[in-house]
PDB file of C-alpha atoms and ligand atoms in Angstrom:
ATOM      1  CA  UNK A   1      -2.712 -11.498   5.408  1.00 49.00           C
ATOM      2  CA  UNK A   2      -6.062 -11.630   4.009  1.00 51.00           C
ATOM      3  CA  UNK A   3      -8.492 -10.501   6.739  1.00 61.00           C
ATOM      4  CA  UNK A   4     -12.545  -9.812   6.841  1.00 76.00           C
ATOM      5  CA  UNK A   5     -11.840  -6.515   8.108  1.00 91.00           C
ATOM      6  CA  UNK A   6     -12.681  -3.482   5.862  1.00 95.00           C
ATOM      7  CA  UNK A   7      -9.233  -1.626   4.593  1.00 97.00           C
ATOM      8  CA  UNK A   8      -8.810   1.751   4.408  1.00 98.00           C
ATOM      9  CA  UNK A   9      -5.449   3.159   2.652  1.00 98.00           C
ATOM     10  CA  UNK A  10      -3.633   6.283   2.548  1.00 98.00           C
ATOM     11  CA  UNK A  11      -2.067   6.737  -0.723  1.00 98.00           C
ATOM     12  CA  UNK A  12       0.140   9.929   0.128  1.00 98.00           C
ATOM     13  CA  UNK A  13       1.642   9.849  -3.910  1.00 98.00           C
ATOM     14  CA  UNK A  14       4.589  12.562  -3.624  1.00 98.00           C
ATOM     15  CA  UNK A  15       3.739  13.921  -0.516  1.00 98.00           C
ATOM     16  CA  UNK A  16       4.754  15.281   1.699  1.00 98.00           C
ATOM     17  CA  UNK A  17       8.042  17.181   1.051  1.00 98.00           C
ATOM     18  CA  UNK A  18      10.112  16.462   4.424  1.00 98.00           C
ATOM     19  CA  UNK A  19      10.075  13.671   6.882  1.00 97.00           C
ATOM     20  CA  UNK A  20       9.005  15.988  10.055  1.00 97.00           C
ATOM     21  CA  UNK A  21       5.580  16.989   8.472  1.00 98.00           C
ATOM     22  CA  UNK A  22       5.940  12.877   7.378  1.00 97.00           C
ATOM     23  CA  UNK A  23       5.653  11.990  11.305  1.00 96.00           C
ATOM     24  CA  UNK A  24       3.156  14.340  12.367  1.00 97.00           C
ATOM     25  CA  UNK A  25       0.483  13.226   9.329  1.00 97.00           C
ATOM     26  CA  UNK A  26       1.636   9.751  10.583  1.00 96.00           C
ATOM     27  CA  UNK A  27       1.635  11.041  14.432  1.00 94.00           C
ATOM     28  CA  UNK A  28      -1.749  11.931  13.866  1.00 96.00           C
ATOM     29  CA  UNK A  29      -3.413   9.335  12.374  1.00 96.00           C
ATOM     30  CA  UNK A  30      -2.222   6.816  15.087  1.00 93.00           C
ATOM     31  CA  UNK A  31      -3.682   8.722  17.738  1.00 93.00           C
ATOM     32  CA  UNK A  32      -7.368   9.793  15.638  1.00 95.00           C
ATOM     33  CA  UNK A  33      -7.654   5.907  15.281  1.00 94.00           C
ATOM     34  CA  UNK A  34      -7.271   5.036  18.219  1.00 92.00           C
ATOM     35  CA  UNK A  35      -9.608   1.791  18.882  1.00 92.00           C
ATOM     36  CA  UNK A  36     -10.449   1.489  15.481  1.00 94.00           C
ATOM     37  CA  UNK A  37      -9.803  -2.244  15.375  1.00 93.00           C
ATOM     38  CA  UNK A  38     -12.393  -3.010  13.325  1.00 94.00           C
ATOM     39  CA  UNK A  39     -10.908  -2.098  10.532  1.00 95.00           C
ATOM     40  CA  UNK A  40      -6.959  -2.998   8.388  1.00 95.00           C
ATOM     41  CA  UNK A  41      -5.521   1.093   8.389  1.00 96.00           C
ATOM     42  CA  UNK A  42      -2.659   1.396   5.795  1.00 97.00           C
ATOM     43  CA  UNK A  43      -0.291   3.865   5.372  1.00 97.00           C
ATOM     44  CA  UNK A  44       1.499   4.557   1.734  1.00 98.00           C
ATOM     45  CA  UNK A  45       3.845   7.020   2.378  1.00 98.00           C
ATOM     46  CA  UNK A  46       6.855   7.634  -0.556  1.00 98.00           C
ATOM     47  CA  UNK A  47       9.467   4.754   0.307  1.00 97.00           C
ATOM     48  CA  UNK A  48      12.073   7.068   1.566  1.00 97.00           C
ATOM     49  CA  UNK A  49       9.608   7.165   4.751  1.00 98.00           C
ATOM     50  CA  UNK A  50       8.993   4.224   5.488  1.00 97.00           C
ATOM     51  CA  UNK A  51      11.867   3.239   7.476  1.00 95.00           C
ATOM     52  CA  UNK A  52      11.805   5.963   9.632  1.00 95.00           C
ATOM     53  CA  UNK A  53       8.104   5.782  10.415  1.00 96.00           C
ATOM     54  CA  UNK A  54       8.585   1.899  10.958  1.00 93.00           C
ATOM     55  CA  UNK A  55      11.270   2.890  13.486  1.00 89.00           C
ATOM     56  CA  UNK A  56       9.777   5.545  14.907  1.00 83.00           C
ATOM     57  CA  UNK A  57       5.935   3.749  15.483  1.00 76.00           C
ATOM     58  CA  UNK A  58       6.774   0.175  15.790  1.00 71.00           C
ATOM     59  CA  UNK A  59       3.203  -0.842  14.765  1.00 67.00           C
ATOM     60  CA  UNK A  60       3.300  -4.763  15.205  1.00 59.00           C
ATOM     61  CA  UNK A  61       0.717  -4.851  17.748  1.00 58.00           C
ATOM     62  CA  UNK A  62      -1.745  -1.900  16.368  1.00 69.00           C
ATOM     63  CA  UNK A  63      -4.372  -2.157  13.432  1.00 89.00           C
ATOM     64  CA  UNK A  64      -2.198   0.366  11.992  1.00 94.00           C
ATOM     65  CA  UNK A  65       0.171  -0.626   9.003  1.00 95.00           C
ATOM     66  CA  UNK A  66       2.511   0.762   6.500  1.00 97.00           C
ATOM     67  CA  UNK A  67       2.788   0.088   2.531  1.00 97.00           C
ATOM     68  CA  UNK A  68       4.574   0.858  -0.604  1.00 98.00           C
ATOM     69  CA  UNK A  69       3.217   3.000  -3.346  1.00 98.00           C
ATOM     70  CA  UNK A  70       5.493   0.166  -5.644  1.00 98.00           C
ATOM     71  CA  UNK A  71       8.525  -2.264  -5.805  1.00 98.00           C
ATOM     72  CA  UNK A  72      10.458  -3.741  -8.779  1.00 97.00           C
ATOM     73  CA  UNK A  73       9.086  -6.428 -11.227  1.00 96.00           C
ATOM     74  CA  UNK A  74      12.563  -7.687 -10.738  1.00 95.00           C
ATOM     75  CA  UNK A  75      13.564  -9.110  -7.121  1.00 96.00           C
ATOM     76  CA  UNK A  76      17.163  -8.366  -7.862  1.00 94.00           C
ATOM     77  CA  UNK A  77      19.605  -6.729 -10.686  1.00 92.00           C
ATOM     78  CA  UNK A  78      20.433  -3.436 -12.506  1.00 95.00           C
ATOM     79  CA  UNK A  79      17.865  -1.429 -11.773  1.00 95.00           C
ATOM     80  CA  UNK A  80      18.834   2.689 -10.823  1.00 95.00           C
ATOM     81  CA  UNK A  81      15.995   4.212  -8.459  1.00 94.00           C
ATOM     82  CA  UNK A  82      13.760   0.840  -8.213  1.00 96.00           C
ATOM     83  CA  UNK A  83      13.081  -0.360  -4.943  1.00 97.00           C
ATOM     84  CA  UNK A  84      12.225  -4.046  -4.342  1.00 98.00           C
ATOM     85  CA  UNK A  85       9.773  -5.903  -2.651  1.00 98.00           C
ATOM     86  CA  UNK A  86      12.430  -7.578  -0.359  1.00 98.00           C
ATOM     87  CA  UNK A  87      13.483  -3.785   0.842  1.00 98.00           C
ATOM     88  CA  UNK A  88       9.766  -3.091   1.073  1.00 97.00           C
ATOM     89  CA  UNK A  89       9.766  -5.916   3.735  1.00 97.00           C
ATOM     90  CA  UNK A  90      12.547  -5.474   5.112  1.00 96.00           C
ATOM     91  CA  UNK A  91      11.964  -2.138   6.645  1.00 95.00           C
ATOM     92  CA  UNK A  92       8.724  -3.345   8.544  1.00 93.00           C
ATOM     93  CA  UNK A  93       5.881  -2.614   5.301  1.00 95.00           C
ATOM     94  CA  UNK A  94       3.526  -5.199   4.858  1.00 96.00           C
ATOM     95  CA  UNK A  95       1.559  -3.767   1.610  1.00 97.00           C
ATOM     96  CA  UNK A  96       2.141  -2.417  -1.564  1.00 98.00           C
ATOM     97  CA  UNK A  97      -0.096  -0.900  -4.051  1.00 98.00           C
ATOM     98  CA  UNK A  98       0.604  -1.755  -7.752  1.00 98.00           C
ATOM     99  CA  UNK A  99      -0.953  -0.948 -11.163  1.00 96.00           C
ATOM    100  CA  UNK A 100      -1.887   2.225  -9.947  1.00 97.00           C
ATOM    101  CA  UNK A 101      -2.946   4.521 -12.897  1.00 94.00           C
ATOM    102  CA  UNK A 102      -0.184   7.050 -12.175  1.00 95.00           C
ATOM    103  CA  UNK A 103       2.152   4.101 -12.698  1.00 96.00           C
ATOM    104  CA  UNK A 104       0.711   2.798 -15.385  1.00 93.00           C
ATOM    105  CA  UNK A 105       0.756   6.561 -17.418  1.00 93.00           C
ATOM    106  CA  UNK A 106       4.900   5.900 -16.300  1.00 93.00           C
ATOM    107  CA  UNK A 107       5.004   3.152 -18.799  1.00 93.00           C
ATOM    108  CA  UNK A 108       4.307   0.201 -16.269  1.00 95.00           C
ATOM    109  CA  UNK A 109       2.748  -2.304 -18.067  1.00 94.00           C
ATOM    110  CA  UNK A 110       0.019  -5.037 -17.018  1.00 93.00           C
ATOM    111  CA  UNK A 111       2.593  -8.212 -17.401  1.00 94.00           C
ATOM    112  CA  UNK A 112       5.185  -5.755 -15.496  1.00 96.00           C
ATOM    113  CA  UNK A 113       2.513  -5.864 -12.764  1.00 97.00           C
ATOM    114  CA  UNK A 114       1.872  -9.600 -12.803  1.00 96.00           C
ATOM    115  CA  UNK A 115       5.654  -9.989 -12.065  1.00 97.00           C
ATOM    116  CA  UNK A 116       5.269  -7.464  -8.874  1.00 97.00           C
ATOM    117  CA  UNK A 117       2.093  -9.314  -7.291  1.00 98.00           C
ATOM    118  CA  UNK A 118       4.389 -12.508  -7.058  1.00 97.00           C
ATOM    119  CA  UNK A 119       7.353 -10.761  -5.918  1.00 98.00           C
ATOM    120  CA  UNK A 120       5.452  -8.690  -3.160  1.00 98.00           C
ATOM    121  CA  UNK A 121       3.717 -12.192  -2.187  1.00 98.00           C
ATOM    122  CA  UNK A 122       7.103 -14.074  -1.830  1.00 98.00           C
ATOM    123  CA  UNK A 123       8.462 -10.876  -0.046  1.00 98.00           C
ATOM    124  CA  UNK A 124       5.396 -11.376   2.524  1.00 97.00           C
ATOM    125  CA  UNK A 125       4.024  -8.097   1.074  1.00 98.00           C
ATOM    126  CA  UNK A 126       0.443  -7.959   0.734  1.00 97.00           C
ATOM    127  CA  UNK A 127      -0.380  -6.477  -2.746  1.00 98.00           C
ATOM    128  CA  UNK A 128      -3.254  -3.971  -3.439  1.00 98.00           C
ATOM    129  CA  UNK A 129      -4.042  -3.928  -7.208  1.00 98.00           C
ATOM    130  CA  UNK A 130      -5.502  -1.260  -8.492  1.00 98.00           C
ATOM    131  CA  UNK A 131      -7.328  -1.140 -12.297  1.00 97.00           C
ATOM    132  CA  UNK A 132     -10.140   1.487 -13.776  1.00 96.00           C
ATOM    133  CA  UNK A 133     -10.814   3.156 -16.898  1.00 94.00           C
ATOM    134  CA  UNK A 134      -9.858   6.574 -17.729  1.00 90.00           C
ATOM    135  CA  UNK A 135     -13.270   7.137 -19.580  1.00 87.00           C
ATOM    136  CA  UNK A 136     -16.484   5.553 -20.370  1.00 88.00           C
ATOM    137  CA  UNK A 137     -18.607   5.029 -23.171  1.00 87.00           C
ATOM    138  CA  UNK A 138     -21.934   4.308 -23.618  1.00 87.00           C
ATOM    139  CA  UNK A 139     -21.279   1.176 -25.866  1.00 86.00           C
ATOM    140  CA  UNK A 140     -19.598  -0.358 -22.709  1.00 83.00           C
ATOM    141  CA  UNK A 141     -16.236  -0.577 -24.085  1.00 92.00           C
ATOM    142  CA  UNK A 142     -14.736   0.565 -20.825  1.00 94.00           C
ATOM    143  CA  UNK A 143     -15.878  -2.869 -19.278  1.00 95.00           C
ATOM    144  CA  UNK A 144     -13.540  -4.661 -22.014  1.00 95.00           C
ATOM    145  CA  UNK A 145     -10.869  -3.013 -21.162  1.00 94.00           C
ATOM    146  CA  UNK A 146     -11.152  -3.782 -16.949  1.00 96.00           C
ATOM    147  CA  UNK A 147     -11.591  -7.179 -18.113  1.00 96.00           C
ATOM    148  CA  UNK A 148      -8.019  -6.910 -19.849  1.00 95.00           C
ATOM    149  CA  UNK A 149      -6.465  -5.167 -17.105  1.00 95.00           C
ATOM    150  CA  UNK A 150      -7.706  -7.537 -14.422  1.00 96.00           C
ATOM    151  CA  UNK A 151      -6.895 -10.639 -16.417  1.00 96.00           C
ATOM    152  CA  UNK A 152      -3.263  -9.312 -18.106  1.00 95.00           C
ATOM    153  CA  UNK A 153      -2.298  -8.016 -14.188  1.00 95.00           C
ATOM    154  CA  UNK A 154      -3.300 -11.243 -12.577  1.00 96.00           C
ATOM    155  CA  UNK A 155      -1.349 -13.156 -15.594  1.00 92.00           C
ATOM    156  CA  UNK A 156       0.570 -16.166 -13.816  1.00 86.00           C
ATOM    157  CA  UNK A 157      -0.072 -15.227 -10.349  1.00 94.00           C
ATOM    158  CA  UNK A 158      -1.731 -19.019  -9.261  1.00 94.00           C
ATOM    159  CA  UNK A 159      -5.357 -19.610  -8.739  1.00 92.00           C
ATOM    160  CA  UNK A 160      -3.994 -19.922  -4.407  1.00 93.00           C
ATOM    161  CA  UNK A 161      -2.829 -16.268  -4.356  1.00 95.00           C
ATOM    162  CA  UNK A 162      -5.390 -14.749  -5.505  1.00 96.00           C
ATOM    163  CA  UNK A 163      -7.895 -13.903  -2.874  1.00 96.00           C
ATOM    164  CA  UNK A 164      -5.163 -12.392  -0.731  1.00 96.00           C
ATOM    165  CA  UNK A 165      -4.845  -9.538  -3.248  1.00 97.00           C
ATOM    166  CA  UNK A 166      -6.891  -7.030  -2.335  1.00 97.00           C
ATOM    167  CA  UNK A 167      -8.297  -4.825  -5.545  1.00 98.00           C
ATOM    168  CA  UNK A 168      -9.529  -1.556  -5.741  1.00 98.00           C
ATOM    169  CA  UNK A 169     -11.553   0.168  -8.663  1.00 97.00           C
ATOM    170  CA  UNK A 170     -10.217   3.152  -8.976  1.00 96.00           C
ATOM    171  CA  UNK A 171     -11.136   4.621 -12.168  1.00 94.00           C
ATOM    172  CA  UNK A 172      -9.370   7.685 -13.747  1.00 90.00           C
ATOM    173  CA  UNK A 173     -11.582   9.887 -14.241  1.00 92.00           C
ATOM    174  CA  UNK A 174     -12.846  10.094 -10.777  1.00 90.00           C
ATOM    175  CA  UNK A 175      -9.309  10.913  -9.456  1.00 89.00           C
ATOM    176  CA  UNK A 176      -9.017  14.040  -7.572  1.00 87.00           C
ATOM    177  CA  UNK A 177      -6.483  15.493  -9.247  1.00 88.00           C
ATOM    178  CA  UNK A 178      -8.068  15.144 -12.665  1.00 85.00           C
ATOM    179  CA  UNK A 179     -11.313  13.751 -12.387  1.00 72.00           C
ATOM    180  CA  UNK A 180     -14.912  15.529 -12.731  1.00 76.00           C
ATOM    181  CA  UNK A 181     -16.786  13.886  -9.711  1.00 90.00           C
ATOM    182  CA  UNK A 182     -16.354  10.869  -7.843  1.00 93.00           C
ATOM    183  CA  UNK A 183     -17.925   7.935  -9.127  1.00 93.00           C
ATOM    184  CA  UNK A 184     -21.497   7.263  -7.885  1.00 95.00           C
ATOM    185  CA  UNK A 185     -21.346   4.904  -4.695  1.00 97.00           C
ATOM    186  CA  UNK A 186     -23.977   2.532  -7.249  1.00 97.00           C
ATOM    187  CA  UNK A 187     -21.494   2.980  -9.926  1.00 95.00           C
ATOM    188  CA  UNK A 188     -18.356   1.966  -7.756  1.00 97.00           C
ATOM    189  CA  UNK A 189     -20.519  -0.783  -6.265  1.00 97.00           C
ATOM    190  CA  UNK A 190     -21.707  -2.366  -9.535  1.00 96.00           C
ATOM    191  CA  UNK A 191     -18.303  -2.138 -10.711  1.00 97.00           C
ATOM    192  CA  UNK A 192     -17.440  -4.058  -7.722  1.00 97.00           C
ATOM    193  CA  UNK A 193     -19.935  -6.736  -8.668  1.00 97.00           C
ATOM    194  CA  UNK A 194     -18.277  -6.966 -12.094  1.00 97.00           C
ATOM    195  CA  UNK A 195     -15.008  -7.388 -10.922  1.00 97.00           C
ATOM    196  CA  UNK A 196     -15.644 -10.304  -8.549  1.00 97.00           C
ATOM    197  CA  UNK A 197     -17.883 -11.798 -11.280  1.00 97.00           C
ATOM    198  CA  UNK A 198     -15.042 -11.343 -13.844  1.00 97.00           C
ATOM    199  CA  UNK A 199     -12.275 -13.354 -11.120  1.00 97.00           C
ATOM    200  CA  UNK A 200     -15.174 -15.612 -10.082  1.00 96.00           C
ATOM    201  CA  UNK A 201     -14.747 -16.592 -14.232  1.00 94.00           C
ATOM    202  CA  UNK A 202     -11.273 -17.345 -13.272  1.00 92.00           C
ATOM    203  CA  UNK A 203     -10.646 -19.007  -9.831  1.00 93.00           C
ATOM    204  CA  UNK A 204     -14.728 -19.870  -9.054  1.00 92.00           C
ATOM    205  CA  UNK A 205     -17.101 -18.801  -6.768  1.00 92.00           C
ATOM    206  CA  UNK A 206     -15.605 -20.504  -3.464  1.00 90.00           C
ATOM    207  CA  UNK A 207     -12.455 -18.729  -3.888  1.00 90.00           C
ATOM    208  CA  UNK A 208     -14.245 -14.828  -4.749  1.00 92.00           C
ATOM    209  CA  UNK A 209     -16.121 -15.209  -1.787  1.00 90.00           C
ATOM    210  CA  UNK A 210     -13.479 -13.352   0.737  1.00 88.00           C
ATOM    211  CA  UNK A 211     -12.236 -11.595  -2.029  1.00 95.00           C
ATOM    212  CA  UNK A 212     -11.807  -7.906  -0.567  1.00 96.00           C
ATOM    213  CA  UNK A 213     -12.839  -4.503  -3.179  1.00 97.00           C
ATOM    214  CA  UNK A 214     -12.114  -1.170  -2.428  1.00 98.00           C
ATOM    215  CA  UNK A 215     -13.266   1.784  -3.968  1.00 98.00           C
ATOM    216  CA  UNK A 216     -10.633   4.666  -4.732  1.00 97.00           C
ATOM    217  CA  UNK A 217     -11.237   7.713  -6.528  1.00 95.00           C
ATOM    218  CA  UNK A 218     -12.159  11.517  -4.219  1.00 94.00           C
ATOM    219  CA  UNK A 219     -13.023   9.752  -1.243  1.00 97.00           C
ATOM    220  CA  UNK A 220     -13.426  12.773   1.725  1.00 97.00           C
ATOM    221  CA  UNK A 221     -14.701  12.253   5.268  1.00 97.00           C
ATOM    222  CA  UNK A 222     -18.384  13.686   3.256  1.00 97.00           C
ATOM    223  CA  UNK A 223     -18.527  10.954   1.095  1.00 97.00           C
ATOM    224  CA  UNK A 224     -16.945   7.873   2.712  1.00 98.00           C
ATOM    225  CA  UNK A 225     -20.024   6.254   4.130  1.00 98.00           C
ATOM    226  CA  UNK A 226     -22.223   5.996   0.999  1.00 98.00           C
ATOM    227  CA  UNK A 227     -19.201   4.035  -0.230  1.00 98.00           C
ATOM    228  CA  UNK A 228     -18.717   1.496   2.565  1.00 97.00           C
ATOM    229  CA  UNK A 229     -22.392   0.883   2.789  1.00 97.00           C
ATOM    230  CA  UNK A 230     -22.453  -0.795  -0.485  1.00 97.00           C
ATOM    231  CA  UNK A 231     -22.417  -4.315  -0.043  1.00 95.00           C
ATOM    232  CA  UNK A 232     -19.435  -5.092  -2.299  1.00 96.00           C
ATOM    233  CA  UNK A 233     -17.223  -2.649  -1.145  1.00 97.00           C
ATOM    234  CA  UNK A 234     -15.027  -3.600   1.617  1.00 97.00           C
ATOM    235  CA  UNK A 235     -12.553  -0.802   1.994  1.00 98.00           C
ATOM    236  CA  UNK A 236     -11.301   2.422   0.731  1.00 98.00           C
ATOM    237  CA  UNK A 237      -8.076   4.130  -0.956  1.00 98.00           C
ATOM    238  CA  UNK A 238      -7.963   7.577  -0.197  1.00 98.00           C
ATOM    239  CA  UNK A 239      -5.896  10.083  -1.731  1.00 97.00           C
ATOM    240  CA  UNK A 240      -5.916  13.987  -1.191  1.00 96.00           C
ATOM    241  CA  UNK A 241      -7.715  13.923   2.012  1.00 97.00           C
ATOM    242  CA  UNK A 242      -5.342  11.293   3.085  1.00 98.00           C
ATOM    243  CA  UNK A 243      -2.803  13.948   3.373  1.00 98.00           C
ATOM    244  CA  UNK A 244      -4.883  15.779   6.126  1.00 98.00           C
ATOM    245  CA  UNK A 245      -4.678  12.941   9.265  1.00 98.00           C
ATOM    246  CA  UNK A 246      -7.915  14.735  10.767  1.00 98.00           C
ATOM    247  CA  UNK A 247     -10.147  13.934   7.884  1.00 98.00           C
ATOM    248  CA  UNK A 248      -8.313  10.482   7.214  1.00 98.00           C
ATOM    249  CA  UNK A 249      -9.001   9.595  11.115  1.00 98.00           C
ATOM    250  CA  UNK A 250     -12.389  10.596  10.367  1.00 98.00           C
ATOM    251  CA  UNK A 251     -12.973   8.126   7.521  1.00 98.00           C
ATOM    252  CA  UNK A 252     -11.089   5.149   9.305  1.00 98.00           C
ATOM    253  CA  UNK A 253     -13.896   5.989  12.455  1.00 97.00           C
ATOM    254  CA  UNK A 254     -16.863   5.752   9.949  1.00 98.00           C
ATOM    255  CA  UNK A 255     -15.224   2.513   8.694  1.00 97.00           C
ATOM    256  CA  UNK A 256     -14.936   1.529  11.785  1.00 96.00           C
ATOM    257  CA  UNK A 257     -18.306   2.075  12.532  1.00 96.00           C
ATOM    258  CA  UNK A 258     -20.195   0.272  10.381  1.00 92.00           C
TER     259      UNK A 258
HETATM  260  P1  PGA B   1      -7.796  10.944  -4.617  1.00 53.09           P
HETATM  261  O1  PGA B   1      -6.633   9.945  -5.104  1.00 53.09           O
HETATM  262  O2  PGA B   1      -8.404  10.366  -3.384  1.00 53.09           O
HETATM  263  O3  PGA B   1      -7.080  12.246  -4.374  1.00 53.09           O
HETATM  264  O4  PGA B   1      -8.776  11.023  -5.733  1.00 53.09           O
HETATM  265  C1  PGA B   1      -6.824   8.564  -5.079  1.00 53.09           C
HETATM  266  C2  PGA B   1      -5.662   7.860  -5.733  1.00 53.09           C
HETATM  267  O5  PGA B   1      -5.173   8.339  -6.774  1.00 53.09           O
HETATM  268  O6  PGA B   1      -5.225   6.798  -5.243  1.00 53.09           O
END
């Protein structure tokens, strides 16, 4: 499922609060992308939705896809309100986000993770990993601790699988909902660098080369461009204005553009 186009994802979190105003967002992001097939469009709505968007949009032959906002890090078992990968599948989804900082602050932890990129692969699921620091500090600290994310979260998933994860640096503190300004578009892109040096430590330079980063964190239709025009950033997660299918169509299009 790896591809060369750039990804942009819709991370609607808890949102929104019925299915009707779930199929218009949805409605209306299929049509504002119309012809956008230059770029991978994924939709993460909450789980309940995704069967009934599936149904409703049968997208096997668009550019247009769904995803999960999680599964299990078991495939099977005792587990009240989990979902698993196989369910993920099985209602038509064909991504899933994992490690995202709201998760994590849930108690997920980083070998938890590890266990849900191999389930989501043998499920056919495409996984999206996302790691970032909450702060920064000027001793450089912060890069320590993406280097123990990335490495912990990628913990026995084989050398094979992993350039068809695609990662996004999504730090904390650039978060919409609680951050104080987007990162820079330098700042995401040198993290960018970083990260693909850090896996090219781990599975060599060959294998990092179609390695996909995206860059999450108070992306708007303003901002998306200086973003995608960085030359290690090959897609987008979008939160808030995800939520709003005008301005989401909008930064699909500029995707799309360039
Ligand atoms: P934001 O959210 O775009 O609202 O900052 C991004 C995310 O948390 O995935």
């Amino acid at each position: 499922m790896s591809t060369s186009k750039k990804i942009v994802i819709a991370n609607w979190k808890m949102n929104p609060d019925n299915v009707a105003e779930a199929k218009d967002i949805f409605n209306g992001i299929k049509i504002g992308i119309k012809g956008c097939n230059k770029v991978q469009t994924v939709i993460c709505p909450p789980s309940i939705y995704l069967s009934v968007l599936s149904t409703n949009y049968k997208l096997q032959t668009t550019n247009l896809f769904l995803g999960a906002q999680d599964i299990c890090h078991d495939k099977k078992g005792h587990h009240t309100g989990e979902i698993s990968a196989e369910m993920v599948a099985n209602v038509g989804a064909k991504y899933v986000i994992l490690g995202h900082s709201e998760r994590r602050e849930q108690g997920e932890t980083s070998a938890q993770i590890a266990r849900k990129i191999n389930n989501a692969f043998d499920a056919g699921l495409r996984p999206v990993l996302c790691i970032g620091e909450k702060s920064r500090d000027e001793h450089g600290f912060f890069l320590k601790y993406i280097e123990e994310q990335l490495m912990e979260s990628l913990d026995k998933v084989t050398r094979k699988r992993i350039p068809e994860i695609a990662f996004v640096y999504e730090p904390v503190w650039a978060i919409s909902a609680y951050g104080d300004r987007p990162a820079t578009p330098e700042e995401a892109n040198e993290m960018a660098i970083y990260i693909l040096k850090l896996l090219t430590g781990k599975i060599g330079l060959k294998e990092v080369k179609n390695i996909q980063i995206l860059y999450g964190g108070s992306v708007d239709a303003e901002n998306c461009k200086s973003y995608l025009e960085q030359a290690s950033i090959r897609g987008l997660l979008v939160g808030s204005a995800s939520l709003d299918s005008k301005q989401f169509s909008e930064i699909v299009k500029t995707a799309n553009s360039l």
